[in-house]
Short mmCIF file of C-alpha atoms and ligand atoms in Angstrom, two decimals:
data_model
loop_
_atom_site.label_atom_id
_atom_site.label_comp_id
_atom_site.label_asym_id
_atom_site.label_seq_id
_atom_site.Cartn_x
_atom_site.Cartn_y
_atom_site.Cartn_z
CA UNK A 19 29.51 54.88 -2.81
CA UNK A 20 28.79 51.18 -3.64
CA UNK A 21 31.64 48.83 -5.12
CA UNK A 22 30.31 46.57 -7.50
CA UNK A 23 31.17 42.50 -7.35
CA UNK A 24 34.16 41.61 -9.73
CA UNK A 25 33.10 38.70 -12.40
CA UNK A 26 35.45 36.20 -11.34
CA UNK A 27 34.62 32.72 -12.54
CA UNK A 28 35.22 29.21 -11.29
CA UNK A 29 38.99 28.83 -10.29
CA UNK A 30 40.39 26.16 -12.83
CA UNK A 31 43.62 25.76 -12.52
CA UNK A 32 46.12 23.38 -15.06
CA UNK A 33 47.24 20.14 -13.60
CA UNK A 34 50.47 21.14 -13.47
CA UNK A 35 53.80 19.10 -13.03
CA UNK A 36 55.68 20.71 -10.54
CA UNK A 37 59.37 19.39 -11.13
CA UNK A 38 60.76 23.61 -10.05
CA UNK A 39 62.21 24.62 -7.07
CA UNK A 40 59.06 23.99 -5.15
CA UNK A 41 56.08 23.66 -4.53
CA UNK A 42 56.65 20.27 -5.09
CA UNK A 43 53.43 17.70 -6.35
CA UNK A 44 50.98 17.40 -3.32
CA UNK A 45 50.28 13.79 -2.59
CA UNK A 46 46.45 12.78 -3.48
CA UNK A 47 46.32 11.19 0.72
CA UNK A 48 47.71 14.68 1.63
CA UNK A 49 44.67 16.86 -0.51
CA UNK A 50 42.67 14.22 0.90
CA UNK A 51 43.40 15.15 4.61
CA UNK A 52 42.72 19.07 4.01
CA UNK A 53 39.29 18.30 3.08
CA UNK A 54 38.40 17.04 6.39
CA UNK A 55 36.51 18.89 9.24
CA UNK A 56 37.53 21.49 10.97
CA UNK A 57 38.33 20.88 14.79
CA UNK A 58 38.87 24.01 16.95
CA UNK A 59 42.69 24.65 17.66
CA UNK A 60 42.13 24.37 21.37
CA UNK A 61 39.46 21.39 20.75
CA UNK A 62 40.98 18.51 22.70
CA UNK A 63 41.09 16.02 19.32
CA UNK A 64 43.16 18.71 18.01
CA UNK A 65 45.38 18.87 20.65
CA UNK A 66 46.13 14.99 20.44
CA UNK A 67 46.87 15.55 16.74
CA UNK A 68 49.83 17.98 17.60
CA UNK A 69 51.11 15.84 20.20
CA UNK A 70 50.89 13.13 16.76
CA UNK A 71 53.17 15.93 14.57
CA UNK A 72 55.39 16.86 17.01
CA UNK A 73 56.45 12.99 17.69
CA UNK A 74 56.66 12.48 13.62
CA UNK A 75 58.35 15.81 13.08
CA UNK A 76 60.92 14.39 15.68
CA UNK A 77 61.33 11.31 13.09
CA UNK A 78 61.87 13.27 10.46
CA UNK A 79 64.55 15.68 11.92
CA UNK A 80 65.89 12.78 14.01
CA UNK A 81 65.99 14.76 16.98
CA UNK A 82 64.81 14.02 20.66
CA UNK A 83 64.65 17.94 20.73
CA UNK A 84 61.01 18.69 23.35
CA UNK A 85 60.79 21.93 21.29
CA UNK A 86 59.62 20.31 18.34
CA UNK A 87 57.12 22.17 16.29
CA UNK A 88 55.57 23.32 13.19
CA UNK A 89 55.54 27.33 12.74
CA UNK A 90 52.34 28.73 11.10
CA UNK A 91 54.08 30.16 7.62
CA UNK A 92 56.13 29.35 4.83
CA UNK A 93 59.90 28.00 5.00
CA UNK A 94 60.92 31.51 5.45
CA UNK A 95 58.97 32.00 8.36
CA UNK A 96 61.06 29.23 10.09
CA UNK A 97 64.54 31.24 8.90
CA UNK A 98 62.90 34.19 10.54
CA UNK A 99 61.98 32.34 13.49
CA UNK A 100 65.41 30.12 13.92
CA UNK A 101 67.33 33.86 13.85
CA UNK A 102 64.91 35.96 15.82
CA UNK A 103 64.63 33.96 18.73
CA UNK A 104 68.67 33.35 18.56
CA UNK A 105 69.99 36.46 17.52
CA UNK A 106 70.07 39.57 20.27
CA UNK A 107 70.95 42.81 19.38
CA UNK A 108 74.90 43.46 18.89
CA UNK A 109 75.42 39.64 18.63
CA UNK A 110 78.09 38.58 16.08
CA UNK A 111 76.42 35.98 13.84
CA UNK A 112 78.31 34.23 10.90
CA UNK A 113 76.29 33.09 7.91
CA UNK A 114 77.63 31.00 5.24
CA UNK A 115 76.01 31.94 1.87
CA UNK A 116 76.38 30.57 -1.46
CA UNK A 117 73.02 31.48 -2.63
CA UNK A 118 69.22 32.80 -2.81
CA UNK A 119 68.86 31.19 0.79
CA UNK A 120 72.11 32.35 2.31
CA UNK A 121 71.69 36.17 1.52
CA UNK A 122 68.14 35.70 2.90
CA UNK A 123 69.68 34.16 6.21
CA UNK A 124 72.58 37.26 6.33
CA UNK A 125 69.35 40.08 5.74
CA UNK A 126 67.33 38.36 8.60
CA UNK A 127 70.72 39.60 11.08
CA UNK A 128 70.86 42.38 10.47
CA UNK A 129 66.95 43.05 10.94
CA UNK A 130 67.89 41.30 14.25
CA UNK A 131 70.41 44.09 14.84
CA UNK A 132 73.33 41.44 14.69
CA UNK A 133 76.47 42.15 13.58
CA UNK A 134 76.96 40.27 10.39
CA UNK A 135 79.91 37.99 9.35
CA UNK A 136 79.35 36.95 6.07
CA UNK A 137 81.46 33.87 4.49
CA UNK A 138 80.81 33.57 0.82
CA UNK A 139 82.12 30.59 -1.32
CA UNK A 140 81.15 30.53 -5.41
CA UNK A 141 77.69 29.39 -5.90
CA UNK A 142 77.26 25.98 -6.39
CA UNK A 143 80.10 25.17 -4.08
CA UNK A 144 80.00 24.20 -0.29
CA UNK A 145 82.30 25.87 2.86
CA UNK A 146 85.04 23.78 4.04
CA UNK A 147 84.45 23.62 7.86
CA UNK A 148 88.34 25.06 8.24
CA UNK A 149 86.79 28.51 6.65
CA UNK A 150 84.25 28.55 9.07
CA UNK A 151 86.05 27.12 11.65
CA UNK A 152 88.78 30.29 10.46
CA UNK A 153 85.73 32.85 11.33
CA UNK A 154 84.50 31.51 14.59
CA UNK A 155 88.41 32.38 15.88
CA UNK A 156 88.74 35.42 14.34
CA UNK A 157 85.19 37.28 15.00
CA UNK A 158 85.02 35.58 18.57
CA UNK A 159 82.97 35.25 20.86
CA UNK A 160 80.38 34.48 18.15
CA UNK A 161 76.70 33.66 19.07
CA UNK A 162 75.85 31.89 15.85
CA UNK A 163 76.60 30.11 12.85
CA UNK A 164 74.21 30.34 10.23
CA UNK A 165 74.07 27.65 7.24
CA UNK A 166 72.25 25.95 4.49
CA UNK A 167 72.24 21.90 4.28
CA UNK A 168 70.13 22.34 0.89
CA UNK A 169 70.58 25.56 -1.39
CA UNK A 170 68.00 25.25 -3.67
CA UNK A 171 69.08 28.13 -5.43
CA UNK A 172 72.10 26.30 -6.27
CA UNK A 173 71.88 22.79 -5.78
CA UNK A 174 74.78 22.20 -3.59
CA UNK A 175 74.45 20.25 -0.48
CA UNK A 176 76.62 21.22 2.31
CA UNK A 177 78.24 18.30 4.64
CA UNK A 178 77.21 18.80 7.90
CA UNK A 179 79.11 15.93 9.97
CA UNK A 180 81.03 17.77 13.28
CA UNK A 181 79.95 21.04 12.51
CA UNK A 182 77.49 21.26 15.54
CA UNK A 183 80.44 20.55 17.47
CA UNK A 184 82.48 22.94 15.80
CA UNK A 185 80.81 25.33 16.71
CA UNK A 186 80.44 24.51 20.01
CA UNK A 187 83.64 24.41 20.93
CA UNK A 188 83.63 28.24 20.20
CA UNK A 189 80.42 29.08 22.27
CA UNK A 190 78.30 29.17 19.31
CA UNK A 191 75.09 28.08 18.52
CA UNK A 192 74.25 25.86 14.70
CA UNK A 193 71.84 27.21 12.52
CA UNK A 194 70.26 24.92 9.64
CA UNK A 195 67.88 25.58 6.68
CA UNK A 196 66.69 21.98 5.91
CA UNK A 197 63.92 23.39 3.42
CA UNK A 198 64.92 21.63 0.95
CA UNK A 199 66.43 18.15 2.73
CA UNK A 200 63.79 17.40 5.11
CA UNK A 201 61.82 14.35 4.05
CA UNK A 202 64.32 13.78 0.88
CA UNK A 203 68.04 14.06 2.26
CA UNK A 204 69.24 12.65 5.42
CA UNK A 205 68.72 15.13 8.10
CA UNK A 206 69.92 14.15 11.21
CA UNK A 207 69.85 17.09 13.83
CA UNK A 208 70.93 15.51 16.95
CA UNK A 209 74.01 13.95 15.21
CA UNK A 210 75.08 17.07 13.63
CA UNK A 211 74.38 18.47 17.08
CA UNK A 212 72.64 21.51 15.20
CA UNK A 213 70.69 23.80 17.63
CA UNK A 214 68.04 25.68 15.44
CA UNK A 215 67.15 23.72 12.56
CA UNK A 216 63.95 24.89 10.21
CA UNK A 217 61.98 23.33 7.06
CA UNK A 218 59.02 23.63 4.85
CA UNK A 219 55.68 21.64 3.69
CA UNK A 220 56.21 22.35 0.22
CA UNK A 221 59.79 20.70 -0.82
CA UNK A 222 60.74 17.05 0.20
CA UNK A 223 57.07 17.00 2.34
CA UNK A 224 54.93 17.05 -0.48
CA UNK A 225 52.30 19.07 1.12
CA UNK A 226 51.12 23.04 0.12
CA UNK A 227 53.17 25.31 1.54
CA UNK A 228 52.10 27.36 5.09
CA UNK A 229 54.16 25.57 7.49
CA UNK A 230 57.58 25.60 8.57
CA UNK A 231 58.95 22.39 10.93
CA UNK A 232 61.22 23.57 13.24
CA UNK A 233 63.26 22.24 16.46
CA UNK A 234 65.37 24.11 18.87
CA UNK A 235 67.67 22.04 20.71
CA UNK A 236 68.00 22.42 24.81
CA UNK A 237 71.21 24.79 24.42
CA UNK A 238 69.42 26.95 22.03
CA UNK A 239 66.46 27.22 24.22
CA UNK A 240 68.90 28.04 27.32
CA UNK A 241 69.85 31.23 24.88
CA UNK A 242 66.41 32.36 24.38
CA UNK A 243 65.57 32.16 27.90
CA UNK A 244 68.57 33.70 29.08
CA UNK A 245 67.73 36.75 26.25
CA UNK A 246 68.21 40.80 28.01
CA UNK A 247 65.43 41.54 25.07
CA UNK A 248 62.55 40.69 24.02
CA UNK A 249 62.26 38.50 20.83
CA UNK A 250 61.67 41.28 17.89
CA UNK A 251 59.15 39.42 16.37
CA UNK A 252 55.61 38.74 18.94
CA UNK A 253 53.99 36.34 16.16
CA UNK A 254 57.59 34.06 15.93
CA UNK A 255 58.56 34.32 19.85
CA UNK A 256 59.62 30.78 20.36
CA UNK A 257 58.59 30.92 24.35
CA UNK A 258 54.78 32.05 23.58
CA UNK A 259 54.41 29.51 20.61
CA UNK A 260 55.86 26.79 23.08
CA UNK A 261 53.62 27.72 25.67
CA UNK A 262 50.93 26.77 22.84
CA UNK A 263 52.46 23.57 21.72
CA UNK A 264 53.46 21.99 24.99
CA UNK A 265 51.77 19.33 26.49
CA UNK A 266 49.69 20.60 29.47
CA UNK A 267 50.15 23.80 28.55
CA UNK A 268 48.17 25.01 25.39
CA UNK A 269 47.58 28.15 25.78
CA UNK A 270 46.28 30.69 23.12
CA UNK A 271 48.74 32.85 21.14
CA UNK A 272 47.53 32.08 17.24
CA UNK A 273 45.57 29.98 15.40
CA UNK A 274 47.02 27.22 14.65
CA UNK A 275 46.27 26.49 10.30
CA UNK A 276 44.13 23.70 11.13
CA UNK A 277 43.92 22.20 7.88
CA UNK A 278 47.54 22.26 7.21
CA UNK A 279 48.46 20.35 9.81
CA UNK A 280 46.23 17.77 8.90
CA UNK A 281 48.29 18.03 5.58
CA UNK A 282 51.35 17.93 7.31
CA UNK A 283 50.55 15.07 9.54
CA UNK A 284 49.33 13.04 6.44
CA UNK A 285 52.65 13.50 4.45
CA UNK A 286 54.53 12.91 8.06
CA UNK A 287 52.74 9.94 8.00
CA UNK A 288 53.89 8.57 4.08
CA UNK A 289 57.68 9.79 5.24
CA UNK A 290 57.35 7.14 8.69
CA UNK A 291 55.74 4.40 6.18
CA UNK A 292 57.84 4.27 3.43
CA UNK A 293 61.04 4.82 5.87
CA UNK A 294 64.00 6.90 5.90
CA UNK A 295 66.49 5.32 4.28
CA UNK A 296 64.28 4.04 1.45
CA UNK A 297 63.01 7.47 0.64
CA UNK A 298 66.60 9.46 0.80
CA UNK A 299 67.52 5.92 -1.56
CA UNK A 300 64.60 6.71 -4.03
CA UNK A 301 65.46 10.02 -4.15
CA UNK A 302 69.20 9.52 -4.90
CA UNK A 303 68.24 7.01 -7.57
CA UNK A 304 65.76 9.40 -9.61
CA UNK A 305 68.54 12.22 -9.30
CA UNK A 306 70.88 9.57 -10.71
CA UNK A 307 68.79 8.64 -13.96
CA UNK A 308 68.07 12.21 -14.55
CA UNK A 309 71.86 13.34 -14.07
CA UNK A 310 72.80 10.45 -16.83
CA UNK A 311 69.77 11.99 -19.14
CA UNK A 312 70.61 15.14 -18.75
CA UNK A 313 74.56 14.59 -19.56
CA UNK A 314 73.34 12.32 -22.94
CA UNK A 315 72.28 16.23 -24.29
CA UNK A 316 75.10 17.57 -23.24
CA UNK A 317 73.80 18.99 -20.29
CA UNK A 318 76.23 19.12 -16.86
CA UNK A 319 75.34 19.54 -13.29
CA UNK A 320 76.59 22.89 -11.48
CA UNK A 321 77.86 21.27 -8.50
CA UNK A 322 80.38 18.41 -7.91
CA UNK A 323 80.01 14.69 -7.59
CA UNK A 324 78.96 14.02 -3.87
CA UNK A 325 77.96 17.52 -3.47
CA UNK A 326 74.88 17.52 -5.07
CA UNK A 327 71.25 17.53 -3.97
CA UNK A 328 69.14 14.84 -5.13
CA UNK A 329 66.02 16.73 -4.43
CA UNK A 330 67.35 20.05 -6.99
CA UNK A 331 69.35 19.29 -9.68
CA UNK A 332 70.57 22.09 -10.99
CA UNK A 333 72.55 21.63 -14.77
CA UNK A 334 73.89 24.12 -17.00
CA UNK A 335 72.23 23.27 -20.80
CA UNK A 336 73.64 22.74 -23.55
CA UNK A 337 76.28 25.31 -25.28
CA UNK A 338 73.45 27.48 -27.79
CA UNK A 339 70.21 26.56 -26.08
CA UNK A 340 68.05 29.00 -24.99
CA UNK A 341 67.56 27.98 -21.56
CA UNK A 342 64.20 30.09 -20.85
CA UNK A 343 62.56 29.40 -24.38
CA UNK A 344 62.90 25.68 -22.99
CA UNK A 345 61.53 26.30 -19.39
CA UNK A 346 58.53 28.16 -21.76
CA UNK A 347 57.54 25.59 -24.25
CA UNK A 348 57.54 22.78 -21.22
CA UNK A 349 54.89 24.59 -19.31
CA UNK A 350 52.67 25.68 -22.52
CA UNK A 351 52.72 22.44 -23.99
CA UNK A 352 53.78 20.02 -21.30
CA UNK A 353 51.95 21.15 -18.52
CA UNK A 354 55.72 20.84 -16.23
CA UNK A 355 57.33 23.43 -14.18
CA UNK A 356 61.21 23.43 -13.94
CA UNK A 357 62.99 26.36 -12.50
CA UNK A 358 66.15 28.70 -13.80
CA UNK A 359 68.82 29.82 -12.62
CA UNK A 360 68.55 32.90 -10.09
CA UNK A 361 71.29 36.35 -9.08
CA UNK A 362 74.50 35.51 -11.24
CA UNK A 363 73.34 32.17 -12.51
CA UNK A 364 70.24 33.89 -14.02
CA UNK A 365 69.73 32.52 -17.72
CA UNK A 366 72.53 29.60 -17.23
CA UNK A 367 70.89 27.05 -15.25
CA UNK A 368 67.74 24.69 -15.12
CA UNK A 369 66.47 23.72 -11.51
CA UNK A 370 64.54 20.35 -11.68
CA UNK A 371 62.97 19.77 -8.42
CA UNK A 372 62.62 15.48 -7.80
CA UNK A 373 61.25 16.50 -4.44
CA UNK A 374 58.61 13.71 -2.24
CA UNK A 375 55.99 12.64 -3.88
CA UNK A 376 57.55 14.41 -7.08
CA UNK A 377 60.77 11.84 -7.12
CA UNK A 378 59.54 9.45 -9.58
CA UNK A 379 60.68 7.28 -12.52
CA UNK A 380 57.97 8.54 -14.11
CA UNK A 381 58.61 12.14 -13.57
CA UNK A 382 62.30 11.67 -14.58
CA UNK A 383 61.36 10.33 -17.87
CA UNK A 384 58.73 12.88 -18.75
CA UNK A 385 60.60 15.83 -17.98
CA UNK A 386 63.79 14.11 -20.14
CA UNK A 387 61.34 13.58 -23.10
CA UNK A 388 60.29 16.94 -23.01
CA UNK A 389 63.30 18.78 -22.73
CA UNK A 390 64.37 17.22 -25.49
CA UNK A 391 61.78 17.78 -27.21
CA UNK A 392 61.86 21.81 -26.16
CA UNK A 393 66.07 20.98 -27.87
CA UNK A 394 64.44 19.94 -31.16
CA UNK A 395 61.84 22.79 -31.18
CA UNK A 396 65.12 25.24 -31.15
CA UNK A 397 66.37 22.84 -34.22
CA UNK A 398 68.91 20.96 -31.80
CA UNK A 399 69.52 18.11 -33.66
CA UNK A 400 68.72 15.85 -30.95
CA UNK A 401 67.87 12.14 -31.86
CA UNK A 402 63.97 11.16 -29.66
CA UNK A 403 65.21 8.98 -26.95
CA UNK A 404 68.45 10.29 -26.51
CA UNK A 405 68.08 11.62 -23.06
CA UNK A 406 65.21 8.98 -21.82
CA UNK A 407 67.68 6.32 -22.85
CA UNK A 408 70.39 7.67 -20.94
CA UNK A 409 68.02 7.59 -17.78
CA UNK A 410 66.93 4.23 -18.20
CA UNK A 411 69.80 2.79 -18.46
CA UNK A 412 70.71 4.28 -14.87
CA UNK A 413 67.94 2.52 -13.74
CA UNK A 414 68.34 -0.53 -15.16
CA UNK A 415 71.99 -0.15 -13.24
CA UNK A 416 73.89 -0.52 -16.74
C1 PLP B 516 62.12 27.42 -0.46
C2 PLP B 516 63.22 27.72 0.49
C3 PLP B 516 63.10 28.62 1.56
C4 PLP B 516 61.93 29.52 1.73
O1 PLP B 516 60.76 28.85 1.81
P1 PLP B 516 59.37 29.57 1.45
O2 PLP B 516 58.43 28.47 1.67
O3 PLP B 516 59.49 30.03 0.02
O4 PLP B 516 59.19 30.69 2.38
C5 PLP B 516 64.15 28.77 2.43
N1 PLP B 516 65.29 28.07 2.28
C6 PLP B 516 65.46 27.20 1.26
C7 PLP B 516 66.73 26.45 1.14
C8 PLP B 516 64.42 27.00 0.34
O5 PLP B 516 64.59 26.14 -0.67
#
């Protein structure tokens, strides 16, 4: 028995816009760092640039956290790892969900074998820390809190100030999904006092997805040593990937995916150039002009003012537009990806991602002209300009 070669022919893909829920636009210095040589992942130049990530991962997260890493894998990988290494068997573990991200969080315990407390809230809305603060005393003693700082499902960013502490005071440990804040939102993991806090390349980074920053604080490591079980997962066991990523200690578990931490560390690098502050600012200030565009049409963001993501901006169009017929025409004649809505918001949202390198007034004025554009197509009578106007004039500060 032979199998023949397929025909496949040169890969050629379309130079997409990617204003979705992620990926987000790779920076040109980013592809540029993938392209370079290979260095073996025990190779001592290799070892010097993980020492290099860890210390800008520890910038980004604003943590002084020693386990400091990047897990090989997408953002999920990181939820998985956060909850695996936290979560033992018959622990009571509360996860706040109000979206995609959350019920993704709440199927990872019970995998775990945790007992699962599930706060809900509707999506697009954030928990008031009473609720939660409400479940730690009632399910007590509870082992974790799980939340999301950035549901890009629904837009909504959750305030995180005293809510390490919170939970703290009732034994617990913090649990954060930062996909879609790290490197675009302030994330500030010592001051929140959060103990398991996780990203991704491919949001606010800028880079491909395939790795997952993540940082355990000191008390969360104290709970994984002091685990009766052995982490479910061998690949994700945060004491055998530390073992690799400590200084002095580097010793074999996986491969580390050399090139994408040269992507990573690239992108790390743009985030410690440009600044903190100045990037969250740019970000906040792109969300802003594409907000006022979007309300010009008619369109209105899901969440409330000052709980909003500037990195997904998720808006409800316009009474009578076809929402999906819109998110069609931009990609076949635009080249730009946007994202719907997903579960019960399915057909009544757009998601525009403005996410690192993809935050731009450029970007904000190309997916404006467009959409409106895609309105006209449907016979919206929608005057050219009407949204790009709107967004200008936010930037102009008028
Ligand atoms: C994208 C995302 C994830 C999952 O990341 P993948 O890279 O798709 O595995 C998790 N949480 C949030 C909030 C996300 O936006």
């Amino acid at each position: 028995m032979s199998i023949p070669a397929p025909t496949v022919g040169e890969l050629v893909p379309s130079v997409r816009l990617l204003l979705g829920p992620g990926p987000s636009p790779v920076h040109p210095r980013v592809y540029r760092a993938m392209t370079t040589p290979q260095l073996g992942h025990l190779d001592p130049q290799f070892l010097g640039i993980m020492n290099e990530v860890q210390a800008q991962l520890r910038f980004a997260f604003q943590t002084a956290n020693p386990f400091t890493i990047a897990v090989s894998g997408t953002g999920s990988a990181g939820m998985e790892a956060a909850l695996v290494n936290v979560i033992e068997p018959g622990d009571t573990v509360v996860i706040c969900a109000a979206g995609v991200f959350g019920n993704r969080m709440a199927d990872i315990v019970g995998r775990c074998g945790g007992k699962l407390v599930k706060l809900e809230v509707p999506w697009g809305q954030v928990f008031p820390h009473a609720t939660i603060e409400e479940a730690l005393k009632k399910h007590a003693p509870v082992k974790a809190v799980g939340i999301v700082h950035a549901e890009t499902s629904t837009g909504a960013q959750q305030p995180m100030d005293g809510l390490g502490k919170l939970c703290h005071a009732h034994g617990a440990l913090l649990v954060v999904d930062t996909v879609t804040s790290l490197g675009g939102v302030s994330v500030t993991v010592d001051d929140w006092e959060a103990d398991a806090v996780y990203s991704g390349t491919q949001k606010c980074l800028s880079c491909p997805p395939g790795l997952a920053p993540f940082t355990l604080s000191p008390r969360a490591l104290d709970a994984v040593r002091a685990r009766k079980t052995k982490v479910q997962s061998w690949y994700l066991d945060a004491g055998m990937v530390a073992d690799y990523w400590a200084e002095g200690k580097r010793v074999y578990h996986h491969t580390a995916p050399i090139s994408m931490v040269y992507a990573l560390r690239e992108a790390l690098r743009l985030v410690c150039e440009e600044g903190l502050e100045p990037r969250f600012a740019r970000h906040r200030r792109n969300a802003a002009a594409l907000i006022s565009g979007f309300r010009a049409l008619g369109a209105q963001p899901l969440s409330s003012d000052g709980e909003r993501l500037p990195s997904l901006n998720a808006v409800t169009p316009p009474e009578g537009v076809d929402e999906a017929a819109v998110r069609k025409y931009l990609l076949a004649d635009h080249d730009i990806e946007i994202g719907g809505g997903l579960g019960p918001l399915a057909g009544k949202l757009w998601r525009i991602g403005l996410m690192g390198y993809g935050s731009s007034q450029q970007n904000v004025v190309t997916v404006l002209a467009a959409i409106e554009q895609g309105m006209r197509k449907q016979g919206k009578a929608v005057a050219p300009g009407t949204a790009v106007s709107a967004a200008l004039r936010s930037y102009d500060g008028a």
